[in-house]
């Protein structure tokens, strides 16, 4: 895409979820949106590969899901509000997700949050 | 005629819903957050508003990316707190006020705000956690007001500007004040303050910026409209853009307000948590 069509500035460590990312991540986010339903969560857990296929995930998206790699899911177009529903299936909360993305232990990440208040 | 008696702001973090469910209000981690609410509940108990306009942002329950309204207004008899996927306890439906909703929608569109009207709108933690905080036991609180939910898009860019949010609130004020019934209205602006859940910058919190926003929103919200959207992402974090809801709320309160109660605490979950009671003087 031509540079002038980008509507945002670069912010370190931050992916702006805009139209471009929304197009890229549509299948992945649609799958995650389905996890609002308990029966969908069960269907996913009984056969994850079939569930990826059902929503036509790209190879990149499938691998990111298999690895439960949040940064890779974001790079593949995942939107954090929908990815949170994926993480929830595995009982991962926003501190688990934060720790994984920043390469910290959960305790280290929680300490980083606490220190923001000092 | 309808009167707007004040505005309430609060973060709407899902972990707060869990803490309420588990009765952790006096736990050392949670107490500095929950201490903000009894004075506001006392004020609500004295004034007993008939209607709460709840301005929040949906997080992927009521709307998906297939159709993403920039501004949506509920026009339902009740609002159901549906399963949002990761297991916070669901509450019973909240009573709506659809005649008032349609009046607001009519007035907003006449004022050139192009609204998405919703006769069904499942509501998530962004809507219900503030209700629980201000009206314990919600929706089964004897003083539970009827509600009109308003959701603004912060899921996907382009999001509205802070200036547009403030103007939205001002148009909302005009809509409410032209309602003929003799009712008292409070306006909730929920979400924020600074936080970022995604990316290598996850865990970003900016106390200085949050404090600046909480200060300016009282007497000079127009100054905040000079903050661009990307600047807002940079200074408040990717999800700190929820501050838009506070601006919409503030626009509905009129020119002069008095801050009756203010609390700020870091961290609650991944967030700088701000709570305010702004009383209208007009």
Coordinates of C-alpha atoms in Angstrom, one line a residue:
Chain A
X1 CA 0.0 0.0 0.0
X2 CA 1.3 3.5 -0.8
X3 CA 2.6 5.3 2.2
X4 CA 0.1 8.1 2.0
X5 CA -2.7 5.7 2.5
X6 CA -1.5 4.8 6.0
X7 CA -3.6 6.7 8.5
X8 CA -1.4 6.2 11.5
X9 CA 2.0 6.8 13.0
X10 CA 4.4 4.2 14.2
X11 CA 4.2 3.5 17.9
X12 CA 6.8 1.1 19.3
X13 CA 5.5 -2.3 20.4
X14 CA 2.0 -1.4 19.2
X15 CA 0.0 -2.7 16.2
X16 CA -2.8 -0.3 15.1
X17 CA -5.7 -2.5 14.3
X18 CA -7.0 -0.7 11.2
X19 CA -8.7 -1.7 8.0
X20 CA -5.6 -3.4 6.7
X21 CA -5.3 -5.6 9.8
X22 CA -9.0 -6.1 9.9
X23 CA -8.9 -7.6 6.4
X24 CA -5.9 -9.7 7.2
X25 CA -7.3 -11.1 10.5
X26 CA -10.9 -11.5 9.6
X27 CA -11.0 -15.4 9.7
X28 CA -9.0 -15.6 12.9
X29 CA -11.2 -12.9 14.6
X30 CA -14.4 -14.5 13.4
X31 CA -13.3 -17.8 14.9
X32 CA -12.5 -16.1 18.2
X33 CA -15.8 -14.2 18.1
X34 CA -17.5 -17.7 17.9
X35 CA -16.0 -18.5 21.3
X36 CA -18.6 -16.3 23.0
X37 CA -20.7 -19.5 22.8
X38 CA -20.1 -22.4 25.1
X39 CA -21.0 -25.0 22.5
X40 CA -18.4 -23.5 20.1
X41 CA -15.7 -23.6 22.7
X42 CA -16.4 -27.3 23.2
X43 CA -16.4 -28.0 19.5
X44 CA -13.1 -26.2 19.2
X45 CA -11.5 -28.2 22.0
X46 CA -12.7 -31.5 20.7
X47 CA -10.9 -30.9 17.3
X48 CA -8.9 -27.7 17.0
X49 CA -7.6 -28.5 13.5
X50 CA -11.1 -29.0 12.1
X51 CA -12.3 -25.8 13.8
X52 CA -9.4 -23.8 12.1
X53 CA -10.5 -25.3 8.8
X54 CA -14.1 -24.5 9.4
X55 CA -13.2 -20.8 9.7
X56 CA -10.7 -21.0 6.9
X57 CA -7.7 -19.8 8.9
X58 CA -4.5 -19.1 7.0
X59 CA -1.5 -21.3 7.6
X60 CA 0.1 -18.4 9.6
X61 CA -3.0 -18.1 11.7
X62 CA -3.3 -21.8 12.4
X63 CA 0.3 -22.0 13.5
X64 CA 0.0 -19.0 15.8
X65 CA -3.0 -20.7 17.4
X66 CA -1.3 -24.0 17.7
X67 CA 1.6 -22.3 19.4
X68 CA -0.8 -20.1 21.5
X69 CA 1.6 -17.3 20.5
X70 CA -0.1 -14.0 21.0
X71 CA 2.4 -11.8 19.2
X72 CA 2.1 -14.1 16.2
X73 CA -1.7 -14.0 16.4
X74 CA -1.5 -10.2 16.4
X75 CA 0.9 -10.2 13.4
X76 CA -1.6 -12.5 11.6
X77 CA -4.3 -9.9 12.1
X78 CA -5.7 -10.9 15.5
X79 CA -7.5 -8.2 17.5
X80 CA -6.8 -8.4 21.2
X81 CA -10.5 -8.1 22.2
X82 CA -11.3 -11.3 20.2
X83 CA -8.0 -13.0 21.1
X84 CA -8.9 -12.6 24.8
X85 CA -11.8 -15.1 24.1
X86 CA -9.2 -17.6 22.7
X87 CA -7.0 -17.1 25.7
X88 CA -9.9 -17.6 28.0
X89 CA -10.5 -21.1 26.7
X90 CA -7.1 -21.9 28.2
X91 CA -7.8 -19.9 31.4
X92 CA -5.2 -17.4 30.4
X93 CA -5.9 -13.9 31.8
X94 CA -4.6 -10.5 30.6
X95 CA -1.5 -10.8 32.8
X96 CA -0.6 -14.2 31.4
X97 CA -1.0 -12.7 27.9
X98 CA 1.0 -9.6 28.9
X99 CA 3.8 -11.7 30.4
X100 CA 4.0 -13.8 27.2
X101 CA 4.2 -10.8 24.9
X102 CA 6.9 -9.0 27.0
X103 CA 9.0 -12.1 27.7
X104 CA 8.5 -11.9 31.4
X105 CA 7.2 -14.3 34.0
X106 CA 3.7 -13.5 35.2
X107 CA 5.1 -12.3 38.6
X108 CA 7.6 -10.0 36.8
X109 CA 4.8 -8.6 34.7
X110 CA 2.6 -7.9 37.7
X111 CA 5.5 -6.2 39.4
X112 CA 5.9 -4.0 36.3
X113 CA 2.3 -3.0 36.6
X114 CA 2.6 -2.3 40.3
X115 CA 5.6 -0.1 39.7
X116 CA 3.7 2.1 37.3
X117 CA 1.9 3.3 40.4
X118 CA 5.1 4.2 42.4
Chain B
X1 CA -38.8 18.0 31.8
X2 CA -35.9 15.6 32.1
X3 CA -32.9 16.8 34.1
X4 CA -29.3 15.6 34.0
X5 CA -28.0 15.5 37.6
X6 CA -24.5 14.3 37.1
X7 CA -21.9 12.1 35.4
X8 CA -20.1 9.0 36.8
X9 CA -16.9 7.6 35.4
X10 CA -15.3 4.3 36.2
X11 CA -13.0 1.8 34.7
X12 CA -14.9 -1.4 33.6
X13 CA -12.2 -4.0 34.0
X14 CA -13.6 -7.6 33.8
X15 CA -11.4 -8.6 36.8
X16 CA -13.5 -6.2 38.9
X17 CA -16.6 -8.3 38.1
X18 CA -14.8 -11.4 39.4
X19 CA -13.6 -9.5 42.5
X20 CA -17.2 -8.5 43.2
X21 CA -18.4 -12.1 42.7
X22 CA -15.7 -13.4 45.1
X23 CA -16.4 -10.6 47.7
X24 CA -12.8 -9.3 47.6
X25 CA -13.7 -5.6 48.2
X26 CA -11.7 -5.4 51.4
X27 CA -8.7 -7.4 50.1
X28 CA -5.5 -5.2 50.2
X29 CA -5.1 -5.4 46.4
X30 CA -8.7 -4.3 45.8
X31 CA -9.5 -1.9 48.6
X32 CA -7.8 1.1 47.1
X33 CA -10.1 0.7 44.1
X34 CA -13.4 -0.2 45.8
X35 CA -13.0 2.6 48.4
X36 CA -14.0 5.0 45.6
X37 CA -17.6 3.8 45.3
X38 CA -19.4 4.2 48.7
X39 CA -19.5 8.0 48.5
X40 CA -20.9 7.8 45.0
X41 CA -23.5 5.2 46.1
X42 CA -24.5 7.6 48.9
X43 CA -25.0 10.4 46.4
X44 CA -27.0 8.1 44.1
X45 CA -29.1 7.0 47.2
X46 CA -29.9 10.6 47.9
X47 CA -30.8 11.6 44.3
X48 CA -32.3 8.3 43.0
X49 CA -31.9 8.9 39.2
X50 CA -34.7 7.3 37.1
X51 CA -32.5 6.6 34.1
X52 CA -28.8 5.8 33.6
X53 CA -27.3 6.5 30.2
X54 CA -24.5 4.0 30.1
X55 CA -21.8 5.0 27.6
X56 CA -19.4 2.1 27.2
X57 CA -17.5 0.3 24.4
X58 CA -18.4 -3.2 23.3
X59 CA -15.5 -5.7 23.4
X60 CA -16.6 -8.2 20.8
X61 CA -20.0 -9.4 22.2
X62 CA -22.6 -7.1 20.8
X63 CA -20.8 -6.4 17.6
X64 CA -18.3 -8.2 15.4
X65 CA -16.0 -6.8 12.7
X66 CA -18.5 -7.7 10.0
X67 CA -20.5 -4.6 10.9
X68 CA -18.9 -2.1 13.3
X69 CA -21.0 0.9 14.2
X70 CA -19.0 4.0 15.3
X71 CA -21.9 5.1 17.6
X72 CA -24.7 2.6 18.5
X73 CA -27.6 3.3 20.8
X74 CA -29.7 0.6 22.4
X75 CA -33.5 0.7 22.0
X76 CA -34.5 -2.5 23.7
X77 CA -36.9 -3.3 26.6
X78 CA -34.0 -5.1 28.3
X79 CA -30.4 -5.8 27.8
X80 CA -29.0 -9.3 28.3
X81 CA -25.6 -9.9 29.7
X82 CA -24.6 -12.8 27.5
X83 CA -21.7 -15.2 27.8
X84 CA -18.6 -13.3 26.5
X85 CA -16.4 -16.3 26.5
X86 CA -14.0 -16.3 29.4
X87 CA -16.2 -17.0 32.4
X88 CA -17.2 -14.0 34.3
X89 CA -20.5 -14.6 36.0
X90 CA -23.5 -13.5 33.9
X91 CA -26.1 -11.2 35.4
X92 CA -29.8 -11.0 34.9
X93 CA -31.1 -8.6 32.2
X94 CA -31.1 -4.9 32.7
X95 CA -34.4 -2.9 32.2
X96 CA -34.4 -0.5 29.2
X97 CA -36.4 2.5 28.4
X98 CA -37.1 2.1 24.6
X99 CA -39.3 5.2 24.2
X100 CA -36.6 7.4 25.6
X101 CA -34.0 5.6 23.5
X102 CA -36.0 6.4 20.3
X103 CA -36.4 10.0 21.3
X104 CA -32.6 10.2 21.8
X105 CA -32.0 8.5 18.4
X106 CA -34.4 10.9 16.7
X107 CA -32.8 13.9 18.3
X108 CA -29.2 12.8 17.6
X109 CA -29.9 12.0 13.9
X110 CA -31.7 15.3 13.5
X111 CA -28.5 16.8 14.9
X112 CA -26.5 15.0 12.2
X113 CA -25.1 12.2 14.3
X114 CA -25.7 9.1 12.3
X115 CA -26.6 6.5 14.8
X116 CA -26.9 2.7 14.6
X117 CA -30.1 1.8 16.5
X118 CA -30.2 -1.6 18.3
X119 CA -33.4 -3.3 19.3
X120 CA -31.3 -6.2 20.5
X121 CA -27.9 -5.5 22.1
X122 CA -26.2 -8.1 24.3
X123 CA -24.1 -6.2 26.8
X124 CA -20.6 -7.2 28.1
X125 CA -18.5 -6.3 31.1
X126 CA -18.0 -2.8 29.8
X127 CA -21.7 -2.2 30.5
X128 CA -22.4 -4.4 33.5
X129 CA -19.3 -3.9 35.7
X130 CA -20.0 -0.1 36.2
X131 CA -23.7 -1.0 37.0
X132 CA -22.5 -3.4 39.7
X133 CA -20.1 -0.9 41.1
X134 CA -22.7 1.9 41.4
X135 CA -25.7 -0.2 42.2
X136 CA -24.6 -3.3 44.2
X137 CA -26.6 -6.4 43.3
X138 CA -27.5 -5.0 39.9
X139 CA -29.9 -5.4 38.3
X140 CA -31.6 -6.4 41.5
X141 CA -31.1 -3.2 43.4
X142 CA -34.2 -1.4 44.7
X143 CA -32.9 1.9 43.1
X144 CA -31.8 0.4 39.8
X145 CA -32.5 3.0 37.1
X146 CA -33.8 2.1 33.7
X147 CA -31.0 2.3 31.1
X148 CA -30.0 3.4 27.7
X149 CA -26.7 1.9 26.5
X150 CA -24.6 3.8 24.1
X151 CA -21.5 2.1 22.6
X152 CA -18.7 3.8 20.7
X153 CA -16.2 1.8 18.6
X154 CA -12.7 1.5 20.1
X155 CA -12.1 -2.0 18.7
X156 CA -11.1 -1.0 15.2
X157 CA -9.5 2.1 13.8
X158 CA -10.6 4.6 12.6
X159 CA -12.1 5.4 16.0
X160 CA -13.9 8.7 16.6
X161 CA -11.9 11.8 17.6
X162 CA -12.0 13.2 21.1
X163 CA -13.6 16.3 19.6
X164 CA -16.4 14.3 18.0
X165 CA -17.0 12.4 21.3
X166 CA -17.4 15.7 23.2
X167 CA -19.8 17.0 20.5
X168 CA -21.7 13.7 20.7
X169 CA -22.2 14.3 24.4
X170 CA -23.4 17.8 23.8
X171 CA -26.0 16.6 21.3
X172 CA -27.0 13.9 23.8
X173 CA -27.6 16.6 26.4
X174 CA -29.9 18.4 24.0
X175 CA -31.8 15.2 23.3
X176 CA -32.2 14.3 27.0
X177 CA -33.3 17.8 28.0
X178 CA -36.0 17.9 25.4
X179 CA -37.6 14.7 26.9
X180 CA -41.0 15.9 28.4
X181 CA -41.2 13.5 31.3
X182 CA -40.1 14.7 34.7
X183 CA -37.1 12.3 35.2
X184 CA -33.6 12.5 36.7
X185 CA -30.8 11.2 34.5
X186 CA -27.2 10.3 35.3
X187 CA -24.7 9.7 32.5
X188 CA -22.0 7.0 32.9
X189 CA -18.7 7.2 31.0
X190 CA -16.9 4.0 31.4
X191 CA -13.6 2.4 30.5
X192 CA -10.0 3.5 30.6
X193 CA -7.9 4.9 31.9
X194 CA -4.4 4.1 30.5
X195 CA -3.8 0.5 29.6
X196 CA -2.5 -1.7 26.8
X197 CA -3.2 -5.4 26.5
X198 CA -1.5 -6.2 23.1
X199 CA 2.0 -6.1 21.7
X200 CA 5.4 -5.8 23.2
X201 CA 4.2 -2.6 24.9
X202 CA 1.6 -4.6 26.9
X203 CA 1.4 -3.4 30.5
X204 CA 1.9 0.3 29.6
X205 CA 0.3 2.6 32.1
X206 CA 0.7 6.4 32.2
X207 CA -0.2 8.0 35.5
X208 CA 0.8 11.5 34.4
X209 CA -1.5 11.5 31.4
X210 CA -4.4 9.9 33.3
X211 CA -4.1 12.6 36.0
X212 CA -4.0 15.3 33.3
X213 CA -7.2 13.9 31.7
X214 CA -9.0 13.6 35.0
X215 CA -8.1 17.2 35.8
X216 CA -9.0 18.7 32.5
X217 CA -12.3 16.8 32.0
X218 CA -13.8 18.7 34.9
X219 CA -13.4 22.4 33.8
X220 CA -11.8 22.3 30.3
X221 CA -12.7 19.2 28.3
X222 CA -12.2 21.3 25.1
X223 CA -8.5 21.4 25.7
X224 CA -8.4 17.6 25.5
X225 CA -9.8 17.7 22.0
X226 CA -6.4 18.8 20.8
X227 CA -5.1 15.3 21.5
X228 CA -5.1 13.4 18.2
X229 CA -6.1 9.7 18.0
X230 CA -2.6 8.3 17.5
X231 CA -1.4 10.6 20.3
X232 CA -4.1 9.1 22.5
X233 CA -2.9 5.6 21.6
X234 CA 0.7 6.6 22.4
X235 CA -0.1 8.3 25.7
X236 CA -3.0 6.2 27.0
X237 CA -2.1 2.8 25.5
X238 CA -3.9 1.0 22.8
X239 CA -7.0 0.3 24.9
X240 CA -6.7 3.6 26.8
X241 CA -8.7 5.0 23.8
X242 CA -11.7 4.1 25.9
X243 CA -11.3 7.6 27.3
X244 CA -13.5 8.6 24.5
X245 CA -16.5 7.4 26.6
X246 CA -15.5 9.8 29.3
X247 CA -15.5 12.7 26.8
X248 CA -19.0 11.7 25.5
X249 CA -20.3 11.6 29.1
X250 CA -18.7 15.0 29.8
X251 CA -20.3 16.6 26.8
X252 CA -23.7 15.7 28.2
X253 CA -23.2 17.5 31.5
X254 CA -23.2 21.1 30.4
X255 CA -20.6 23.8 30.8
X256 CA -20.1 23.8 34.6
X257 CA -19.7 20.7 36.8
X258 CA -18.3 20.1 40.3
X259 CA -16.1 17.1 41.0
X260 CA -17.7 15.6 44.2
X261 CA -15.6 12.5 44.3
X262 CA -12.3 11.5 42.6
X263 CA -10.2 8.3 42.9
X264 CA -7.2 7.0 41.0
X265 CA -5.3 3.8 41.5
X266 CA -2.6 1.8 39.8
X267 CA -2.9 -1.1 39.0
X268 CA -6.2 -2.9 38.7
X269 CA -5.5 -5.8 36.4
X270 CA -3.4 -4.0 33.7
X271 CA -5.1 -0.6 34.0
X272 CA -4.9 2.8 35.7
X273 CA -8.3 2.9 37.3
X274 CA -10.1 6.2 37.5
X275 CA -13.4 7.0 39.2
X276 CA -15.2 10.3 39.3
X277 CA -18.5 11.8 40.3
X278 CA -19.2 15.1 38.5
X279 CA -22.3 16.9 39.7
X280 CA -24.2 19.2 37.3
X281 CA -24.8 22.8 38.4
X282 CA -27.0 23.9 35.6

